[in-house]
Amino acid sequence: MYIRKPHKRNVMIEIDSLSLEEWYTCLKPYQKITIEQLVSKYGEERAAEEWLTARGPIQTVTFGGTQTNVTETSKYWSRFKDEFDKLICGHPDYDKEQRKFLTAGKTIGLGSVTALANWLAPIINMAPAILVPALVLVLHTTAKMGIKAYCSTKHFTNK
């Protein structure tokens, strides 16, 4: 195993610099209410984590009768962040998706959230609709920092 720096490209994908309220327009009303409450309590990135790892009421069982596994729910956040970082920062696993953004001359914006959720959902093993609120928050946070600065802190591990 070795640590590999993100793939370098001449052109970086950009994220639209929108206000959090503008990003919220991607959300369904029930999601927006919950996300706003989580953001006010935890801040944006932690709110995204709380959203993805929420287990619902205590002592409930999932469809099929098995109890929700705490270890598995905590892995959703790390898988989400790993895949998001690879997509945004130019990892070769996402060359096809990155080329789509770059050849269209697009930045990642409101219209891209659903596509991103659809690309990441099967990898993370979550429904795209569940990923949208977390994507909105992480995209907003990343846009504030800037992609170049954000990606400069990322290093991928090859297995």
JSON list of C-alpha atoms in Angstrom, two decimals:
[
{"chain": "A", "resi": 1, "resn": "MET", "atom": "CA", "xyz": [0.00, 0.00, 0.00]},
{"chain": "A", "resi": 2, "resn": "TYR", "atom": "CA", "xyz": [1.27, 3.47, -0.79]},
{"chain": "A", "resi": 3, "resn": "ILE", "atom": "CA", "xyz": [-0.08, 7.00, -0.60]},
{"chain": "A", "resi": 4, "resn": "ARG", "atom": "CA", "xyz": [-0.71, 8.64, -3.95]},
{"chain": "A", "resi": 5, "resn": "LYS", "atom": "CA", "xyz": [-1.24, 12.34, -4.43]},
{"chain": "A", "resi": 6, "resn": "PRO", "atom": "CA", "xyz": [-4.33, 13.37, -6.40]},
{"chain": "A", "resi": 7, "resn": "HIS", "atom": "CA", "xyz": [-4.12, 13.13, -10.17]},
{"chain": "A", "resi": 8, "resn": "LYS", "atom": "CA", "xyz": [-3.00, 16.45, -11.64]},
{"chain": "A", "resi": 9, "resn": "ARG", "atom": "CA", "xyz": [-5.02, 18.02, -14.43]},
{"chain": "A", "resi": 10, "resn": "ASN", "atom": "CA", "xyz": [-4.48, 21.21, -16.33]},
{"chain": "A", "resi": 11, "resn": "VAL", "atom": "CA", "xyz": [-8.11, 22.17, -15.81]},
{"chain": "A", "resi": 12, "resn": "MET", "atom": "CA", "xyz": [-9.85, 21.67, -12.49]},
{"chain": "A", "resi": 13, "resn": "ILE", "atom": "CA", "xyz": [-13.54, 21.13, -12.03]},
{"chain": "A", "resi": 14, "resn": "GLU", "atom": "CA", "xyz": [-15.04, 24.17, -10.34]},
{"chain": "A", "resi": 15, "resn": "ILE", "atom": "CA", "xyz": [-17.99, 24.43, -7.97]},
{"chain": "A", "resi": 16, "resn": "ASP", "atom": "CA", "xyz": [-20.45, 27.28, -8.29]},
{"chain": "A", "resi": 17, "resn": "SER", "atom": "CA", "xyz": [-20.05, 29.77, -5.48]},
{"chain": "A", "resi": 18, "resn": "LEU", "atom": "CA", "xyz": [-23.62, 29.82, -4.21]},
{"chain": "A", "resi": 19, "resn": "SER", "atom": "CA", "xyz": [-25.09, 30.71, -0.85]},
{"chain": "A", "resi": 20, "resn": "LEU", "atom": "CA", "xyz": [-26.27, 27.88, 1.35]},
{"chain": "A", "resi": 21, "resn": "GLU", "atom": "CA", "xyz": [-29.85, 29.06, 0.75]},
{"chain": "A", "resi": 22, "resn": "GLU", "atom": "CA", "xyz": [-29.31, 28.66, -3.00]},
{"chain": "A", "resi": 23, "resn": "TRP", "atom": "CA", "xyz": [-27.94, 25.13, -2.48]},
{"chain": "A", "resi": 24, "resn": "TYR", "atom": "CA", "xyz": [-30.99, 24.32, -0.35]},
{"chain": "A", "resi": 25, "resn": "THR", "atom": "CA", "xyz": [-33.21, 24.67, -3.44]},
{"chain": "A", "resi": 26, "resn": "CYS", "atom": "CA", "xyz": [-32.04, 21.14, -4.40]},
{"chain": "A", "resi": 27, "resn": "LEU", "atom": "CA", "xyz": [-33.67, 19.71, -1.30]},
{"chain": "A", "resi": 28, "resn": "LYS", "atom": "CA", "xyz": [-37.18, 18.50, -0.67]},
{"chain": "A", "resi": 29, "resn": "PRO", "atom": "CA", "xyz": [-39.00, 20.59, 1.98]},
{"chain": "A", "resi": 30, "resn": "TYR", "atom": "CA", "xyz": [-38.68, 17.91, 4.70]},
{"chain": "A", "resi": 31, "resn": "GLN", "atom": "CA", "xyz": [-34.96, 17.58, 3.95]},
{"chain": "A", "resi": 32, "resn": "LYS", "atom": "CA", "xyz": [-34.43, 21.34, 4.06]},
{"chain": "A", "resi": 33, "resn": "ILE", "atom": "CA", "xyz": [-36.07, 21.66, 7.48]},
{"chain": "A", "resi": 34, "resn": "THR", "atom": "CA", "xyz": [-34.00, 18.83, 8.93]},
{"chain": "A", "resi": 35, "resn": "ILE", "atom": "CA", "xyz": [-30.75, 19.98, 7.32]},
{"chain": "A", "resi": 36, "resn": "GLU", "atom": "CA", "xyz": [-31.23, 23.57, 8.52]},
{"chain": "A", "resi": 37, "resn": "GLN", "atom": "CA", "xyz": [-31.69, 22.26, 12.08]},
{"chain": "A", "resi": 38, "resn": "LEU", "atom": "CA", "xyz": [-28.62, 20.04, 11.81]},
{"chain": "A", "resi": 39, "resn": "VAL", "atom": "CA", "xyz": [-26.51, 22.88, 10.37]},
{"chain": "A", "resi": 40, "resn": "SER", "atom": "CA", "xyz": [-27.55, 25.25, 13.15]},
{"chain": "A", "resi": 41, "resn": "LYS", "atom": "CA", "xyz": [-26.60, 22.63, 15.75]},
{"chain": "A", "resi": 42, "resn": "TYR", "atom": "CA", "xyz": [-23.44, 21.10, 14.23]},
{"chain": "A", "resi": 43, "resn": "GLY", "atom": "CA", "xyz": [-22.20, 23.24, 11.32]},
{"chain": "A", "resi": 44, "resn": "GLU", "atom": "CA", "xyz": [-22.22, 22.14, 7.68]},
{"chain": "A", "resi": 45, "resn": "GLU", "atom": "CA", "xyz": [-19.81, 19.23, 7.46]},
{"chain": "A", "resi": 46, "resn": "ARG", "atom": "CA", "xyz": [-20.87, 17.61, 10.72]},
{"chain": "A", "resi": 47, "resn": "ALA", "atom": "CA", "xyz": [-24.53, 18.10, 9.71]},
{"chain": "A", "resi": 48, "resn": "ALA", "atom": "CA", "xyz": [-23.82, 16.15, 6.51]},
{"chain": "A", "resi": 49, "resn": "GLU", "atom": "CA", "xyz": [-22.25, 13.38, 8.58]},
{"chain": "A", "resi": 50, "resn": "GLU", "atom": "CA", "xyz": [-25.18, 13.31, 11.00]},
{"chain": "A", "resi": 51, "resn": "TRP", "atom": "CA", "xyz": [-27.60, 13.12, 8.06]},
{"chain": "A", "resi": 52, "resn": "LEU", "atom": "CA", "xyz": [-25.83, 10.13, 6.51]},
{"chain": "A", "resi": 53, "resn": "THR", "atom": "CA", "xyz": [-25.28, 8.23, 9.73]},
{"chain": "A", "resi": 54, "resn": "ALA", "atom": "CA", "xyz": [-28.69, 8.79, 11.34]},
{"chain": "A", "resi": 55, "resn": "ARG", "atom": "CA", "xyz": [-30.14, 5.51, 12.50]},
{"chain": "A", "resi": 56, "resn": "GLY", "atom": "CA", "xyz": [-33.66, 6.63, 13.32]},
{"chain": "A", "resi": 57, "resn": "PRO", "atom": "CA", "xyz": [-35.45, 5.78, 16.55]},
{"chain": "A", "resi": 58, "resn": "ILE", "atom": "CA", "xyz": [-33.58, 3.52, 18.97]},
{"chain": "A", "resi": 59, "resn": "GLN", "atom": "CA", "xyz": [-34.47, -0.18, 18.99]},
{"chain": "A", "resi": 60, "resn": "THR", "atom": "CA", "xyz": [-36.01, -0.16, 15.52]},
{"chain": "A", "resi": 61, "resn": "VAL", "atom": "CA", "xyz": [-35.23, -2.79, 12.96]},
{"chain": "A", "resi": 62, "resn": "THR", "atom": "CA", "xyz": [-34.67, -2.34, 9.24]},
{"chain": "A", "resi": 63, "resn": "PHE", "atom": "CA", "xyz": [-36.66, -4.00, 6.49]},
{"chain": "A", "resi": 64, "resn": "GLY", "atom": "CA", "xyz": [-35.93, -7.68, 6.80]},
{"chain": "A", "resi": 65, "resn": "GLY", "atom": "CA", "xyz": [-35.91, -7.65, 10.59]},
{"chain": "A", "resi": 66, "resn": "THR", "atom": "CA", "xyz": [-32.26, -6.96, 11.39]},
{"chain": "A", "resi": 67, "resn": "GLN", "atom": "CA", "xyz": [-31.22, -4.17, 13.70]},
{"chain": "A", "resi": 68, "resn": "THR", "atom": "CA", "xyz": [-29.31, -1.24, 12.27]},
{"chain": "A", "resi": 69, "resn": "ASN", "atom": "CA", "xyz": [-25.58, -1.84, 12.64]},
{"chain": "A", "resi": 70, "resn": "VAL", "atom": "CA", "xyz": [-23.79, 1.13, 14.26]},
{"chain": "A", "resi": 71, "resn": "THR", "atom": "CA", "xyz": [-20.47, 0.19, 12.65]},
{"chain": "A", "resi": 72, "resn": "GLU", "atom": "CA", "xyz": [-22.02, 0.05, 9.19]},
{"chain": "A", "resi": 73, "resn": "THR", "atom": "CA", "xyz": [-23.76, 3.43, 9.52]},
{"chain": "A", "resi": 74, "resn": "SER", "atom": "CA", "xyz": [-20.52, 5.12, 10.58]},
{"chain": "A", "resi": 75, "resn": "LYS", "atom": "CA", "xyz": [-18.83, 3.74, 7.45]},
{"chain": "A", "resi": 76, "resn": "TYR", "atom": "CA", "xyz": [-21.31, 5.59, 5.21]},
{"chain": "A", "resi": 77, "resn": "TRP", "atom": "CA", "xyz": [-19.70, 8.93, 6.04]},
{"chain": "A", "resi": 78, "resn": "SER", "atom": "CA", "xyz": [-16.13, 7.77, 5.40]},
{"chain": "A", "resi": 79, "resn": "ARG", "atom": "CA", "xyz": [-17.14, 6.07, 2.13]},
{"chain": "A", "resi": 80, "resn": "PHE", "atom": "CA", "xyz": [-19.04, 9.18, 1.07]},
{"chain": "A", "resi": 81, "resn": "LYS", "atom": "CA", "xyz": [-16.09, 11.47, 1.82]},
{"chain": "A", "resi": 82, "resn": "ASP", "atom": "CA", "xyz": [-13.58, 9.15, 0.12]},
{"chain": "A", "resi": 83, "resn": "GLU", "atom": "CA", "xyz": [-15.63, 8.94, -3.07]},
{"chain": "A", "resi": 84, "resn": "PHE", "atom": "CA", "xyz": [-16.51, 12.65, -3.06]},
{"chain": "A", "resi": 85, "resn": "ASP", "atom": "CA", "xyz": [-12.83, 13.53, -2.70]},
{"chain": "A", "resi": 86, "resn": "LYS", "atom": "CA", "xyz": [-11.85, 11.20, -5.54]},
{"chain": "A", "resi": 87, "resn": "LEU", "atom": "CA", "xyz": [-14.53, 12.65, -7.82]},
{"chain": "A", "resi": 88, "resn": "ILE", "atom": "CA", "xyz": [-13.76, 16.29, -7.08]},
{"chain": "A", "resi": 89, "resn": "CYS", "atom": "CA", "xyz": [-9.97, 16.02, -6.87]},
{"chain": "A", "resi": 90, "resn": "GLY", "atom": "CA", "xyz": [-9.29, 14.14, -10.08]},
{"chain": "A", "resi": 91, "resn": "HIS", "atom": "CA", "xyz": [-8.80, 10.52, -9.08]},
{"chain": "A", "resi": 92, "resn": "PRO", "atom": "CA", "xyz": [-8.56, 8.18, -12.11]},
{"chain": "A", "resi": 93, "resn": "ASP", "atom": "CA", "xyz": [-11.56, 6.18, -10.84]},
{"chain": "A", "resi": 94, "resn": "TYR", "atom": "CA", "xyz": [-13.72, 9.11, -11.97]},
{"chain": "A", "resi": 95, "resn": "ASP", "atom": "CA", "xyz": [-12.04, 10.05, -15.26]},
{"chain": "A", "resi": 96, "resn": "LYS", "atom": "CA", "xyz": [-15.23, 9.49, -17.26]},
{"chain": "A", "resi": 97, "resn": "GLU", "atom": "CA", "xyz": [-17.35, 11.67, -14.97]},
{"chain": "A", "resi": 98, "resn": "GLN", "atom": "CA", "xyz": [-14.69, 14.39, -14.77]},
{"chain": "A", "resi": 99, "resn": "ARG", "atom": "CA", "xyz": [-14.42, 14.51, -18.57]},
{"chain": "A", "resi": 100, "resn": "LYS", "atom": "CA", "xyz": [-18.18, 14.99, -18.79]},
{"chain": "A", "resi": 101, "resn": "PHE", "atom": "CA", "xyz": [-17.95, 18.11, -16.63]},
{"chain": "A", "resi": 102, "resn": "LEU", "atom": "CA", "xyz": [-14.87, 19.47, -18.36]},
{"chain": "A", "resi": 103, "resn": "THR", "atom": "CA", "xyz": [-15.96, 18.85, -21.97]},
{"chain": "A", "resi": 104, "resn": "ALA", "atom": "CA", "xyz": [-19.30, 20.51, -21.29]},
{"chain": "A", "resi": 105, "resn": "GLY", "atom": "CA", "xyz": [-17.44, 23.47, -19.83]},
{"chain": "A", "resi": 106, "resn": "LYS", "atom": "CA", "xyz": [-19.61, 23.18, -16.76]},
{"chain": "A", "resi": 107, "resn": "THR", "atom": "CA", "xyz": [-18.99, 23.79, -13.17]},
{"chain": "A", "resi": 108, "resn": "ILE", "atom": "CA", "xyz": [-20.65, 21.73, -10.50]},
{"chain": "A", "resi": 109, "resn": "GLY", "atom": "CA", "xyz": [-23.78, 23.57, -9.54]},
{"chain": "A", "resi": 110, "resn": "LEU", "atom": "CA", "xyz": [-27.41, 23.01, -8.66]},
{"chain": "A", "resi": 111, "resn": "GLY", "atom": "CA", "xyz": [-28.05, 21.02, -11.82]},
{"chain": "A", "resi": 112, "resn": "SER", "atom": "CA", "xyz": [-25.17, 18.66, -11.07]},
{"chain": "A", "resi": 113, "resn": "VAL", "atom": "CA", "xyz": [-26.23, 17.50, -7.62]},
{"chain": "A", "resi": 114, "resn": "THR", "atom": "CA", "xyz": [-28.52, 14.73, -8.87]},
{"chain": "A", "resi": 115, "resn": "ALA", "atom": "CA", "xyz": [-25.89, 13.41, -11.30]},
{"chain": "A", "resi": 116, "resn": "LEU", "atom": "CA", "xyz": [-23.30, 13.35, -8.52]},
{"chain": "A", "resi": 117, "resn": "ALA", "atom": "CA", "xyz": [-25.71, 11.53, -6.22]},
{"chain": "A", "resi": 118, "resn": "ASN", "atom": "CA", "xyz": [-26.45, 8.99, -8.95]},
{"chain": "A", "resi": 119, "resn": "TRP", "atom": "CA", "xyz": [-22.73, 8.35, -9.59]},
{"chain": "A", "resi": 120, "resn": "LEU", "atom": "CA", "xyz": [-21.90, 7.96, -5.91]},
{"chain": "A", "resi": 121, "resn": "ALA", "atom": "CA", "xyz": [-25.00, 6.04, -4.72]},
{"chain": "A", "resi": 122, "resn": "PRO", "atom": "CA", "xyz": [-24.06, 2.52, -5.91]},
{"chain": "A", "resi": 123, "resn": "ILE", "atom": "CA", "xyz": [-20.50, 2.90, -4.61]},
{"chain": "A", "resi": 124, "resn": "ILE", "atom": "CA", "xyz": [-21.60, 4.08, -1.17]},
{"chain": "A", "resi": 125, "resn": "ASN", "atom": "CA", "xyz": [-24.58, 1.72, -1.15]},
{"chain": "A", "resi": 126, "resn": "MET", "atom": "CA", "xyz": [-27.15, 4.41, -0.40]},
{"chain": "A", "resi": 127, "resn": "ALA", "atom": "CA", "xyz": [-30.08, 5.80, -2.36]},
{"chain": "A", "resi": 128, "resn": "PRO", "atom": "CA", "xyz": [-29.29, 8.95, -4.36]},
{"chain": "A", "resi": 129, "resn": "ALA", "atom": "CA", "xyz": [-32.07, 10.86, -2.57]},
{"chain": "A", "resi": 130, "resn": "ILE", "atom": "CA", "xyz": [-30.31, 10.25, 0.76]},
{"chain": "A", "resi": 131, "resn": "LEU", "atom": "CA", "xyz": [-27.02, 11.58, -0.62]},
{"chain": "A", "resi": 132, "resn": "VAL", "atom": "CA", "xyz": [-28.38, 14.88, -2.00]},
{"chain": "A", "resi": 133, "resn": "PRO", "atom": "CA", "xyz": [-28.50, 16.78, 1.33]},
{"chain": "A", "resi": 134, "resn": "ALA", "atom": "CA", "xyz": [-24.99, 15.66, 2.27]},
{"chain": "A", "resi": 135, "resn": "LEU", "atom": "CA", "xyz": [-23.71, 16.61, -1.21]},
{"chain": "A", "resi": 136, "resn": "VAL", "atom": "CA", "xyz": [-25.30, 20.05, -0.96]},
{"chain": "A", "resi": 137, "resn": "LEU", "atom": "CA", "xyz": [-23.53, 20.73, 2.33]},
{"chain": "A", "resi": 138, "resn": "VAL", "atom": "CA", "xyz": [-20.15, 19.34, 1.27]},
{"chain": "A", "resi": 139, "resn": "LEU", "atom": "CA", "xyz": [-20.25, 21.14, -2.08]},
{"chain": "A", "resi": 140, "resn": "HIS", "atom": "CA", "xyz": [-21.01, 24.44, -0.35]},
{"chain": "A", "resi": 141, "resn": "THR", "atom": "CA", "xyz": [-18.17, 23.92, 2.12]},
{"chain": "A", "resi": 142, "resn": "THR", "atom": "CA", "xyz": [-15.75, 22.92, -0.64]},
{"chain": "A", "resi": 143, "resn": "ALA", "atom": "CA", "xyz": [-16.74, 25.89, -2.82]},
{"chain": "A", "resi": 144, "resn": "LYS", "atom": "CA", "xyz": [-16.06, 28.28, 0.06]},
{"chain": "A", "resi": 145, "resn": "MET", "atom": "CA", "xyz": [-12.58, 26.82, 0.48]},
{"chain": "A", "resi": 146, "resn": "GLY", "atom": "CA", "xyz": [-11.88, 26.45, -3.23]},
{"chain": "A", "resi": 147, "resn": "ILE", "atom": "CA", "xyz": [-11.23, 23.18, -5.06]},
{"chain": "A", "resi": 148, "resn": "LYS", "atom": "CA", "xyz": [-7.50, 23.67, -5.35]},
{"chain": "A", "resi": 149, "resn": "ALA", "atom": "CA", "xyz": [-7.10, 24.32, -1.61]},
{"chain": "A", "resi": 150, "resn": "TYR", "atom": "CA", "xyz": [-9.49, 21.50, -0.72]},
{"chain": "A", "resi": 151, "resn": "CYS", "atom": "CA", "xyz": [-7.77, 18.95, -2.94]},
{"chain": "A", "resi": 152, "resn": "SER", "atom": "CA", "xyz": [-4.30, 19.96, -1.79]},
{"chain": "A", "resi": 153, "resn": "THR", "atom": "CA", "xyz": [-5.12, 18.31, 1.54]},
{"chain": "A", "resi": 154, "resn": "LYS", "atom": "CA", "xyz": [-6.25, 15.00, 0.01]},
{"chain": "A", "resi": 155, "resn": "HIS", "atom": "CA", "xyz": [-4.10, 11.94, -0.53]},
{"chain": "A", "resi": 156, "resn": "PHE", "atom": "CA", "xyz": [-5.51, 8.68, -1.85]},
{"chain": "A", "resi": 157, "resn": "THR", "atom": "CA", "xyz": [-4.49, 5.24, -0.72]},
{"chain": "A", "resi": 158, "resn": "ASN", "atom": "CA", "xyz": [-4.20, 2.61, -3.45]},
{"chain": "A", "resi": 159, "resn": "LYS", "atom": "CA", "xyz": [-5.02, -0.91, -2.35]}
]
